[in-house]
């Protein structure tokens, strides 16, 4: 079982770096923590961004040119004002120490309640100790590098409690409600789907998420439907379109408009595009057989090199792009490797092996660092390549490993964070159905191609010979008493029931009742627990490709070739395979990103309508994030116009606060007041009175930094307070 972490070993055939910066070490620690946590792309895009901010600000605090992002910038309601940072005698040692404490404190806070916390927290403690630092040092005086790092982490902890993600509530949604009843996958069909355009929850005997964690209850909730409320990095107020549903805010960023919808009244409008798009997913699942005789040359000389002009816009362009073979969407390839000046060597691969590896590689599971984390592993592999000159944008001086890492992490982290904000704002707003729900519901209705043929319905499945047909009387799928005659069957992946032992068995492809169709996924996972439109993979990947191109100054991987090898008979997770070792190859970061989007169609996760808008979304987000990051590097700080609004007046004093002296809070009347420690625990809760005042005893508190969070009718606000035990 192999996840995206294997990129560190093979993606570029590059030797490992002889030495790594502390930022790189803490980024690897974060990726490990994500792999042991629940697979929540939104949450971890935010974690990657916030930890990148912590490390960058700790570095930039000792730089005479660069501007910090949060430190002493008054950004948002948490207002990270820590005062003057003293200039150390040994700047590089101070930076390493400040970066380490900032990353450590924030990581420990964010993953304290992770399902893998019993391993993650001791690993973080051991990591700090191995670097020669003391975890017992909790002071936040910026006069020392450790104190500065602790102060930055405290700022980010407070910021995270007020950025709209509902971290204090476990990131649960507050206003969203699914409109469709649950679908039980073990039962055929989908008779309970009341709105075929909206997301449907799934119910399992046991649900295991993409990271391999069992989720209690067997009915995973929608992850991040209100993520459009989260404060972005580089998205602008003008990018935001207000929408309201059921009296709640479901505004979106960079709105491309709605996906194709099934018109259940007149069967007009975009009904045909809806039916075709989901039918493509079923058809492409027929490419997933190891015995498929089709062989593709998947060298960069034959695939890739797509431009934005190649992407479809109109319905007929979509049909040509996502053709029945799946090959047209791969691109035409690059004439030569621009680094070597030579043609790329052929890379013949069986289509059935290639598509299965593609689906599994970009899914990252079951040890998933999620899609945003996957792109950090790609960045790390690129950074390790000896052919890379660490000059920002390919220009200027060569940067130290630490400066390169903190700057590239900030730019990529900001892009991944904004990709989550924008893509999930659309998921929450449009709440679009997933293929397994749509296809099984289409099968319930029948076929939509011929009104003279039995089982006709204008909202049914389009028929095509050898792809989707009617079950006849003598058909092996007709049933013992002919009960399935007239239903639609598709040539597709035969599903998990065809696999006895995943170590030795392959499901293969063949005719299957569409009412029993499965995506190419584990039976304990099936499809991600959130709406489809737009594809998160497509958005994350294109945004990341844009950032990597700008960071390195080239659209190409170092040497003009990125590569990953999936070994024969040991790479796939829920069935045996591939039959032969498969080399995934890319000339450019864009090629890899495009491949990521296609992988979700073969995986049965997205129709074409989810893919292309996600790619276009990422094409805007990536450059925006890089521009804002570059402004910071050049000492031009800017505050996102969509940052959290300033809170109602909140004053917390005194600070620092000696234990034994009461803390005074003045804010809005009848507000809830919580004092939160650096581990995210509410250690004291009270309310303000009619005058907006409250007092908290600190007798039982330990020394350290605490966040004071106030929630009332006028919103929420956070301030930091230092407690000194005497």
XYZ file of C-alpha atoms in Angstrom:
726
model
C 0.000 0.000 0.000
C 1.651 3.167 -1.198
C 0.595 6.783 -0.710
C 1.738 10.115 -2.049
C 4.678 10.124 0.356
C 6.504 7.871 -2.119
C 7.134 10.986 -4.187
C 9.980 11.709 -1.806
C 11.675 8.563 -3.058
C 10.937 8.517 -6.727
C 9.133 11.468 -8.258
C 12.215 12.980 -9.883
C 14.777 10.195 -9.542
C 16.675 12.802 -7.565
C 19.152 12.204 -4.722
C 18.066 13.263 -1.252
C 19.417 16.519 0.013
C 22.484 16.133 2.198
C 21.066 18.563 4.729
C 17.639 20.005 5.332
C 16.482 23.209 6.945
C 14.471 23.226 10.134
C 11.489 24.460 8.109
C 11.726 21.371 5.916
C 11.971 19.112 8.968
C 8.875 20.669 10.524
C 7.010 20.479 7.230
C 7.769 16.761 7.095
C 6.529 16.470 10.682
C 3.312 18.221 9.648
C 2.825 15.880 6.673
C 3.304 12.895 8.970
C 0.739 14.341 11.389
C -1.747 14.820 8.543
C -1.322 11.190 7.459
C -2.384 10.099 10.939
C -5.323 12.495 11.144
C -8.767 12.444 9.554
C -8.634 13.067 5.795
C -10.066 16.586 5.702
C -8.618 18.501 2.731
C -9.968 21.843 3.926
C -8.633 21.509 7.450
C -5.209 20.391 6.290
C -4.915 23.032 3.580
C -5.459 25.486 6.430
C -2.946 23.673 8.676
C -0.331 23.716 5.923
C -0.930 27.421 5.392
C -0.900 28.400 9.053
C 2.248 26.412 9.846
C 3.879 27.974 6.774
C 2.909 31.425 8.084
C 4.352 30.573 11.498
C 7.699 29.548 10.019
C 7.841 32.395 7.517
C 7.029 35.060 10.113
C 9.654 33.626 12.478
C 12.197 33.919 9.661
C 11.040 37.331 8.419
C 11.094 38.847 11.913
C 14.903 38.865 11.639
C 15.034 40.155 8.070
C 15.526 43.803 7.223
C 13.534 43.649 3.991
C 10.792 41.028 4.101
C 7.418 41.851 5.631
C 5.729 39.457 8.017
C 2.237 38.182 7.283
C 0.650 38.057 10.746
C 3.295 39.200 13.218
C 2.693 42.827 14.258
C 0.359 43.355 11.301
C -2.975 43.776 13.106
C -4.545 41.309 10.708
C -8.057 40.210 11.618
C -9.639 40.148 15.059
C -6.745 38.354 16.741
C -4.319 41.297 16.173
C -0.908 39.669 16.584
C 0.874 42.561 18.309
C 3.872 41.190 20.196
C 6.130 44.238 20.191
C 9.703 44.849 19.108
C 11.747 41.841 18.074
C 15.316 42.083 19.315
C 18.153 41.672 16.807
C 20.193 38.589 17.746
C 23.933 38.227 17.394
C 23.583 34.958 15.446
C 20.692 35.533 13.062
C 20.656 32.073 11.508
C 20.658 30.314 14.887
C 17.887 32.625 16.087
C 15.816 31.915 12.994
C 16.164 28.161 13.400
C 15.102 28.410 17.026
C 12.169 30.751 16.398
C 10.944 28.681 13.440
C 11.123 25.513 15.524
C 9.175 26.859 18.487
C 6.554 28.487 16.265
C 5.983 25.285 14.285
C 6.117 23.009 17.333
C 3.603 24.947 19.423
C 1.126 25.302 16.565
C 1.432 21.672 15.470
C 0.979 20.421 18.999
C -2.162 22.515 19.339
C -3.663 21.491 16.013
C -3.102 17.743 16.363
C -3.734 17.271 20.073
C -7.132 15.698 19.383
C -6.112 13.844 16.221
C -6.925 10.114 16.043
C -3.168 9.637 15.710
C -2.301 11.914 18.637
C -0.771 9.090 20.690
C 1.935 8.869 18.057
C 1.954 12.415 16.687
C 2.368 14.372 19.945
C 5.322 12.327 21.305
C 6.912 12.530 17.858
C 6.645 16.325 17.886
C 8.086 16.452 21.408
C 10.965 14.201 20.400
C 11.559 16.253 17.273
C 11.929 19.479 19.261
C 14.250 17.760 21.738
C 16.381 16.319 18.938
C 16.937 19.854 17.688
C 18.257 20.787 21.128
C 15.292 22.844 22.351
C 13.270 22.603 25.571
C 9.521 22.058 25.341
C 9.156 23.381 28.891
C 10.081 26.873 27.709
C 6.721 28.597 27.208
C 7.529 32.289 27.593
C 6.371 34.606 24.811
C 8.811 37.493 25.188
C 10.094 38.259 21.656
C 13.442 39.255 23.143
C 14.464 35.597 22.770
C 14.039 33.508 19.605
C 12.157 30.812 21.526
C 9.871 33.432 23.037
C 9.258 34.909 19.600
C 8.374 31.493 18.201
C 5.983 30.830 21.072
C 4.373 34.244 20.579
C 3.864 33.654 16.854
C 2.275 30.265 17.541
C -0.022 31.840 20.128
C -1.038 34.439 17.556
C -1.904 31.766 15.014
C -3.824 29.754 17.583
C -5.872 32.848 18.382
C -6.253 33.708 14.707
C -7.486 30.191 14.015
C -10.224 30.611 16.576
C -11.605 33.599 14.703
C -10.988 32.955 10.984
C -14.378 31.396 10.253
C -13.313 27.732 10.194
C -15.141 26.866 13.447
C -12.029 25.236 14.844
C -13.430 25.541 18.366
C -16.417 23.470 17.220
C -14.280 20.762 15.659
C -14.724 22.296 12.181
C -18.320 21.066 12.099
C -20.804 22.872 9.903
C -23.359 25.079 11.600
C -26.017 26.000 9.018
C -25.736 23.349 6.312
C -28.248 20.515 6.087
C -28.339 17.740 3.449
C -31.603 17.600 1.506
C -31.386 13.958 0.430
C -31.794 10.890 2.617
C -28.811 8.576 2.925
C -27.849 6.026 0.289
C -26.977 2.532 1.483
C -24.434 1.216 -0.999
C -25.065 -2.456 -0.220
C -28.580 -2.061 -1.591
C -29.032 -1.692 -5.382
C -30.354 1.455 -7.000
C -31.117 4.782 -5.390
C -34.878 5.104 -4.940
C -34.619 7.635 -2.103
C -32.826 10.432 -3.995
C -35.310 13.297 -3.784
C -33.195 15.983 -5.475
C -30.894 14.564 -8.193
C -28.905 17.787 -8.313
C -27.891 17.831 -4.652
C -25.384 15.929 -2.548
C -26.447 12.721 -0.848
C -24.925 11.298 2.351
C -23.788 7.667 2.314
C -24.200 5.113 5.058
C -21.746 2.296 5.747
C -21.484 -0.492 8.247
C -17.933 0.842 8.692
C -16.641 4.034 7.105
C -12.864 4.333 6.769
C -11.661 7.687 5.495
C -8.942 8.293 2.910
C -6.279 8.268 5.639
C -7.392 4.881 6.939
C -9.211 6.162 10.034
C -12.493 4.588 11.007
C -15.136 7.285 11.435
C -17.736 6.489 14.105
C -21.393 6.265 13.129
C -20.989 4.961 9.599
C -22.522 8.111 8.073
C -19.785 10.695 7.454
C -20.897 14.316 7.537
C -20.200 16.817 4.770
C -16.682 18.210 5.275
C -16.449 21.992 4.929
C -19.715 23.166 3.334
C -19.274 26.588 4.986
C -15.573 26.960 4.172
C -16.345 29.983 2.020
C -16.600 31.882 5.315
C -12.933 31.225 6.148
C -10.551 34.177 5.839
C -8.456 33.707 2.686
C -4.855 34.555 1.865
C -4.977 36.294 -1.516
C -8.606 36.094 -2.616
C -10.214 39.514 -2.816
C -13.523 40.966 -1.717
C -14.402 41.513 -5.388
C -14.028 37.749 -5.958
C -16.832 37.028 -3.503
C -20.447 36.673 -4.657
C -23.044 36.741 -1.867
C -25.583 33.917 -1.746
C -28.051 32.968 0.933
C -29.731 29.611 1.460
C -32.230 28.896 4.224
C -31.309 32.191 5.854
C -27.581 31.364 6.032
C -24.554 32.695 4.176
C -23.246 30.447 1.404
C -21.303 33.056 -0.537
C -18.749 31.859 -3.085
C -15.428 32.973 -4.502
C -14.742 33.189 -8.248
C -18.171 31.811 -9.072
C -18.177 29.964 -12.450
C -21.941 29.489 -12.287
C -23.855 26.275 -11.628
C -22.984 22.808 -12.964
C -25.312 20.967 -15.387
C -28.605 20.253 -13.677
C -31.322 17.723 -14.275
C -34.564 19.502 -15.111
C -37.082 17.231 -13.428
C -40.082 19.229 -14.700
C -39.483 19.631 -18.418
C -36.318 17.537 -18.879
C -34.844 20.471 -20.789
C -32.101 23.002 -20.012
C -28.828 21.231 -19.165
C -30.444 17.807 -18.680
C -28.617 16.304 -21.658
C -25.229 17.521 -20.388
C -26.028 16.178 -16.909
C -26.899 12.707 -18.244
C -23.918 12.593 -20.603
C -21.430 13.735 -17.954
C -22.323 11.088 -15.410
C -22.543 8.437 -18.138
C -18.905 9.249 -18.997
C -17.893 8.251 -15.473
C -19.549 4.844 -15.888
C -18.039 4.434 -19.359
C -14.512 5.313 -18.248
C -14.769 2.747 -15.449
C -14.651 0.245 -18.308
C -10.999 1.268 -18.815
C -9.985 -0.172 -15.431
C -9.465 -3.812 -16.415
C -5.993 -5.315 -16.235
C -6.792 -7.375 -19.353
C -7.635 -4.277 -21.383
C -5.754 -4.743 -24.691
C -5.276 -0.986 -25.261
C -1.691 0.241 -24.836
C -0.875 3.949 -24.516
C 2.446 5.724 -24.841
C 2.324 7.840 -21.671
C 5.657 9.546 -22.247
C 5.632 13.377 -22.070
C 6.357 13.193 -25.784
C 2.852 11.855 -26.372
C 0.716 13.261 -23.530
C 0.520 16.575 -21.710
C 1.213 20.086 -23.046
C -2.424 21.177 -22.776
C -3.089 24.909 -22.862
C -6.101 26.771 -21.510
C -7.303 27.118 -25.100
C -7.437 23.307 -25.315
C -9.890 23.049 -22.421
C -13.540 22.633 -23.403
C -16.178 25.311 -22.970
C -19.203 24.286 -25.041
C -21.039 20.969 -24.780
C -19.684 19.598 -28.073
C -16.149 20.501 -26.969
C -16.640 18.569 -23.729
C -17.730 15.498 -25.686
C -14.683 15.662 -27.942
C -12.301 16.239 -25.021
C -13.679 13.423 -22.837
C -13.968 10.909 -25.673
C -14.962 7.295 -25.191
C -11.354 6.051 -25.134
C -10.156 8.604 -22.560
C -7.140 9.440 -24.711
C -8.115 12.828 -26.126
C -8.046 14.470 -22.682
C -4.410 13.452 -22.169
C -3.067 16.087 -24.570
C -0.756 15.909 -27.586
C 2.618 15.868 -25.834
C 5.841 17.893 -26.012
C 8.074 17.865 -29.067
C 11.311 17.682 -27.065
C 12.643 17.887 -23.544
C 13.670 21.577 -23.341
C 16.518 20.794 -20.930
C 18.181 18.017 -22.919
C 17.001 19.121 -26.351
C 16.108 15.514 -27.112
C 12.811 13.754 -27.687
C 11.255 11.988 -24.708
C 11.695 8.226 -24.741
C 8.514 6.188 -25.327
C 6.729 4.947 -22.197
C 4.211 2.267 -23.258
C 1.688 1.308 -20.569
C -1.432 -0.857 -20.576
C -4.436 1.428 -20.283
C -5.941 -0.768 -17.558
C -2.790 -0.469 -15.447
C -2.282 3.219 -16.177
C -5.802 4.300 -15.249
C -5.855 2.255 -12.041
C -2.477 3.591 -10.916
C -3.522 7.121 -11.813
C -6.689 6.838 -9.735
C -4.822 5.461 -6.725
C -1.709 7.665 -6.929
C -3.602 10.954 -6.897
C -6.061 9.670 -4.292
C -3.051 9.424 -1.904
C -4.636 6.742 0.269
C -4.658 5.009 2.593
C -1.769 6.994 4.134
C -2.987 10.274 2.739
C -1.500 13.677 3.301
C -4.588 14.865 1.327
C -4.263 16.683 -2.028
C -2.759 19.913 -0.642
C -0.203 17.927 1.323
C 0.566 15.830 -1.753
C 1.677 18.983 -3.557
C 3.958 19.825 -0.640
C 5.662 16.450 -1.133
C 6.109 17.357 -4.792
C 7.590 20.738 -3.826
C 9.961 19.022 -1.396
C 11.089 16.568 -4.066
C 11.673 19.429 -6.499
C 13.652 21.305 -3.828
C 15.844 18.246 -3.282
C 16.778 17.938 -6.943
C 20.424 18.835 -7.595
C 19.439 20.393 -10.915
C 17.344 23.035 -9.172
C 18.982 26.383 -8.523
C 17.202 27.856 -5.500
C 16.696 31.295 -6.964
C 13.193 32.641 -6.517
C 11.566 32.740 -9.924
C 14.846 31.573 -11.423
C 16.346 35.025 -10.854
C 18.399 36.870 -8.265
C 20.699 35.344 -5.660
C 20.703 31.679 -4.705
C 18.801 31.345 -1.431
C 19.792 29.359 1.616
C 17.803 26.200 2.234
C 15.898 27.874 5.072
C 15.006 31.007 3.122
C 13.949 28.931 0.106
C 11.784 26.669 2.237
C 9.973 29.323 4.258
C 9.218 31.372 1.159
C 8.096 28.505 -1.050
C 5.989 27.035 1.755
C 4.239 30.346 2.314
C 3.384 30.759 -1.374
C 2.225 27.165 -1.843
C 0.443 27.111 1.521
C -1.441 30.284 0.678
C -2.499 28.839 -2.664
C -3.657 25.540 -1.140
C -5.582 27.397 1.544
C -7.329 29.643 -0.985
C -8.044 26.664 -3.243
C -9.869 25.065 -0.317
C -11.749 28.282 0.474
C -12.852 28.827 -3.130
C -13.569 25.221 -4.135
C -15.449 24.403 -0.945
C -17.401 27.648 -1.126
C -18.749 26.259 -4.419
C -19.307 22.826 -2.911
C -21.327 24.370 -0.109
C -23.284 26.702 -2.378
C -24.141 24.298 -5.238
C -24.168 21.119 -3.102
C -23.724 19.002 -6.245
C -24.451 15.304 -6.479
C -21.705 12.657 -6.757
C -21.582 10.064 -9.589
C -22.535 7.052 -7.477
C -25.763 8.778 -6.398
C -26.563 10.196 -9.837
C -25.839 7.016 -11.821
C -27.798 4.712 -9.548
C -30.725 7.147 -9.637
C -30.502 7.318 -13.445
C -30.613 3.518 -13.492
C -33.798 3.633 -11.402
C -35.454 5.747 -14.110
C -34.300 3.644 -17.051
C -32.834 4.677 -20.401
C -33.158 8.041 -22.119
C -32.179 7.163 -25.700
C -35.242 5.571 -27.308
C -38.864 6.159 -26.340
C -39.858 3.088 -28.376
C -37.746 0.811 -26.211
C -39.022 -0.429 -22.827
C -37.920 1.303 -19.660
C -37.699 4.731 -21.323
C -37.416 7.865 -19.184
C -36.078 11.282 -20.237
C -33.969 11.357 -17.070
C -32.497 7.912 -17.616
C -29.163 6.611 -18.909
C -28.051 7.288 -22.499
C -27.561 3.977 -24.319
C -24.542 3.102 -26.490
C -23.580 -0.302 -27.931
C -20.891 -2.001 -25.884
C -21.103 0.739 -23.260
C -24.642 0.923 -21.875
C -27.317 -1.532 -23.004
C -30.659 -3.008 -21.957
C -30.610 -6.331 -20.118
C -32.362 -8.874 -22.345
C -34.193 -12.061 -21.373
C -31.246 -14.365 -22.027
C -28.707 -12.031 -20.447
C -26.654 -13.488 -17.554
C -27.682 -10.395 -15.561
C -31.416 -11.014 -16.128
C -31.847 -12.678 -12.736
C -33.139 -16.101 -11.756
C -36.715 -15.151 -12.669
C -35.966 -12.428 -15.188
C -36.518 -9.718 -12.578
C -33.778 -7.499 -14.040
C -34.895 -7.669 -17.654
C -35.257 -4.164 -19.102
C -32.785 -2.609 -16.687
C -29.634 -0.845 -17.911
C -26.271 -2.556 -17.734
C -22.900 -0.867 -18.288
C -19.480 -2.163 -19.237
C -17.496 -1.096 -16.202
C -15.442 -2.032 -13.191
C -17.055 -5.010 -11.456
C -16.701 -3.586 -7.959
C -15.465 -4.761 -4.556
C -17.646 -7.875 -4.453
C -15.501 -9.283 -7.271
C -12.427 -9.074 -5.013
C -11.863 -11.804 -2.452
C -8.267 -11.104 -1.431
C -6.942 -7.638 -2.372
C -3.409 -9.014 -2.316
C -4.133 -11.469 -5.139
C -7.439 -10.613 -6.819
C -8.483 -8.088 -9.432
C -12.108 -7.145 -9.940
C -11.691 -6.610 -13.654
C -14.323 -5.112 -15.934
C -17.447 -6.533 -17.495
C -21.190 -6.025 -17.720
C -22.704 -4.850 -14.441
C -26.194 -3.670 -13.547
C -25.971 0.107 -13.277
C -28.106 -0.105 -10.144
C -25.123 -1.929 -8.574
C -22.329 0.227 -10.023
C -19.406 1.207 -7.750
C -16.716 3.854 -8.123
C -13.154 2.608 -8.291
C -12.683 2.992 -4.541
C -12.578 0.958 -1.340
C -15.995 -0.352 -0.225
C -15.458 1.341 3.147
C -14.922 4.725 1.473
C -16.678 4.838 -1.961
C -16.671 8.613 -2.447
C -15.479 11.656 -0.439
C -17.949 13.002 2.136
C -18.651 16.323 0.460
C -20.271 17.613 -2.699
C -18.666 17.208 -6.099
C -18.714 20.568 -7.867
C -15.972 21.705 -8.255
C -13.225 19.089 -8.068
C -10.898 19.826 -5.173
C -8.136 17.801 -6.858
C -8.420 19.870 -10.036
C -8.406 23.142 -8.091
C -5.577 22.279 -5.692
C -3.434 20.808 -8.447
C -3.718 23.602 -10.980
C -3.145 26.241 -8.271
C -0.065 24.351 -7.066
C 1.294 23.982 -10.601
C 0.990 27.732 -11.141
C 2.855 28.436 -7.902
C 5.635 25.918 -8.570
C 6.176 27.357 -12.038
C 6.580 30.848 -10.585
C 8.725 29.760 -7.659
C 11.211 27.868 -9.812
C 11.057 30.155 -12.848
C 10.194 27.272 -15.165
C 7.026 25.355 -16.063
C 9.162 22.192 -16.265
C 10.261 19.777 -13.574
C 14.034 19.904 -13.011
C 15.680 18.175 -15.933
C 12.435 18.422 -17.856
C 11.057 15.204 -16.373
C 9.142 14.285 -13.228
C 8.528 10.622 -12.605
C 6.916 8.204 -10.179
C 7.203 4.435 -10.363
C 4.321 2.221 -9.209
C 5.810 -1.266 -8.769
C 4.041 -4.286 -10.227
C 1.680 -6.278 -7.995
C 2.229 -4.101 -4.913
C 1.028 -0.546 -5.506
C -2.759 -0.785 -5.663
C -4.593 -0.928 -2.356
C -7.990 -2.581 -2.756
C -7.116 -4.965 -5.577
C -3.945 -6.550 -6.918
C -1.867 -4.634 -9.401
C -0.648 -3.185 -11.539
C 0.217 -6.171 -13.719
C 3.424 -4.425 -14.793
C 5.345 -1.566 -13.175
C 3.949 1.783 -14.288
C 5.939 4.968 -14.703
C 3.882 8.116 -14.347
C 5.764 10.857 -16.167
C 5.285 14.594 -16.541
C 7.263 17.264 -18.327
C 5.588 20.175 -16.544
C 3.830 20.859 -13.280
C 0.744 21.645 -15.345
C 0.901 18.165 -16.923
C 0.849 16.609 -13.455
C -2.048 18.829 -12.401
C -4.110 17.928 -15.463
C -3.469 14.265 -14.801
C -4.693 14.692 -11.233
C -8.022 16.050 -12.478
C -8.514 13.158 -14.908
C -7.693 10.605 -12.218
C -10.908 11.469 -10.388
C -13.044 10.559 -13.382
C -11.406 7.144 -13.660
C -11.782 6.864 -9.902
C -15.544 7.362 -10.235
C -15.448 10.496 -8.080
C -16.191 13.352 -10.508
C -17.871 13.939 -13.879
C -16.206 16.231 -16.447
C -18.347 19.163 -15.269
C -16.490 19.133 -11.935
C -13.026 18.934 -13.492
C -12.654 21.826 -15.933
C -14.109 24.592 -13.691
C -11.758 23.394 -10.937
C -8.771 23.709 -13.240
C -9.817 27.210 -14.276
C -10.339 28.161 -10.633
C -6.825 27.021 -9.737
C -5.426 28.974 -12.684
C -6.603 32.176 -10.968
C -5.800 31.215 -7.379
C -2.191 30.107 -7.906
C -0.894 33.333 -9.492
C -2.811 35.455 -6.958
C -1.222 33.599 -4.040
C 2.243 33.929 -5.526
C 1.785 37.667 -6.069
C 0.773 38.281 -2.456
C 3.638 36.125 -1.185
C 6.104 37.920 -3.447
C 4.894 41.266 -2.111
C 5.687 40.073 1.402
C 9.136 38.870 0.365
C 9.839 42.306 -1.091
C 8.583 44.124 2.012
C 5.227 45.158 0.572
C 2.679 43.820 3.084
C -0.913 43.722 1.952
C -4.027 42.732 3.826
C -6.613 40.644 2.004
C -9.785 42.610 1.472
C -11.636 39.500 2.591
C -9.881 39.193 5.945
C -12.101 38.788 9.023
C -13.772 42.062 9.987
C -12.640 43.994 13.004
C -14.567 42.878 16.094
C -16.643 44.912 18.454
C -14.499 46.565 21.101
C -12.740 43.965 23.225
C -10.283 44.799 25.962
C -8.499 42.224 28.118
C -6.239 43.440 30.920
C -3.808 43.368 32.515
C -1.351 41.462 30.313
C 1.022 40.083 31.392
C -1.155 38.915 34.256
C 0.301 37.612 37.538
C -1.582 34.595 38.874
C -3.848 35.518 41.722
C -4.961 38.707 39.998
C -8.304 38.650 38.201
C -8.466 39.148 34.454
C -10.883 41.880 33.389
C -12.756 41.603 30.093
C -14.840 44.375 28.561
C -16.757 43.694 25.380
C -20.335 43.284 24.126
C -23.148 42.580 26.628
C -24.186 39.030 27.493
C -21.358 37.510 25.503
C -19.836 34.088 26.124
C -16.216 34.336 27.273
C -13.832 31.380 27.059
C -10.191 31.226 28.067
C -8.337 28.712 25.878
C -4.878 27.267 26.494
C -2.287 26.438 23.837
C -3.666 22.906 23.579
C -7.051 24.217 22.485
C -8.830 23.429 25.750
C -11.343 25.791 27.316
C -9.935 26.183 30.805
C -12.490 28.739 31.966
C -15.881 29.918 30.696
C -18.042 32.820 31.832
C -20.302 35.542 30.412
C -20.176 39.298 30.326
C -22.903 41.183 32.138
C -25.357 43.762 30.783
C -22.546 46.315 30.716
C -20.280 43.971 28.754
C -17.909 43.309 31.664
C -16.589 40.117 33.182
C -13.795 39.005 35.518
C -11.941 35.687 35.569
C -9.850 34.289 38.383
C -6.423 32.995 37.313
C -5.509 31.243 40.561
C -5.438 27.788 38.975
C -3.681 28.766 35.751
C -0.143 27.807 34.813
C 2.257 30.257 33.233
C 1.823 30.654 29.498
C -0.165 32.305 26.742
C -3.953 31.983 26.621
C -6.509 33.081 24.064
C -9.569 34.924 25.347
C -12.458 34.345 22.933
C -15.665 36.357 23.190
C -18.788 35.379 21.221
C -21.925 37.477 21.110
C -24.578 38.853 18.804
C -22.060 41.160 17.130
C -19.675 38.351 16.233
C -16.556 36.880 17.790
C -13.279 38.396 18.897
C -10.027 37.010 20.265
C -7.226 38.517 22.307
C -4.104 37.008 23.825
C -3.037 37.261 27.433
C 0.163 36.109 29.135
C -0.128 34.595 32.594
C 2.946 34.682 34.816
C 2.940 32.417 37.848
C 4.637 33.892 40.885
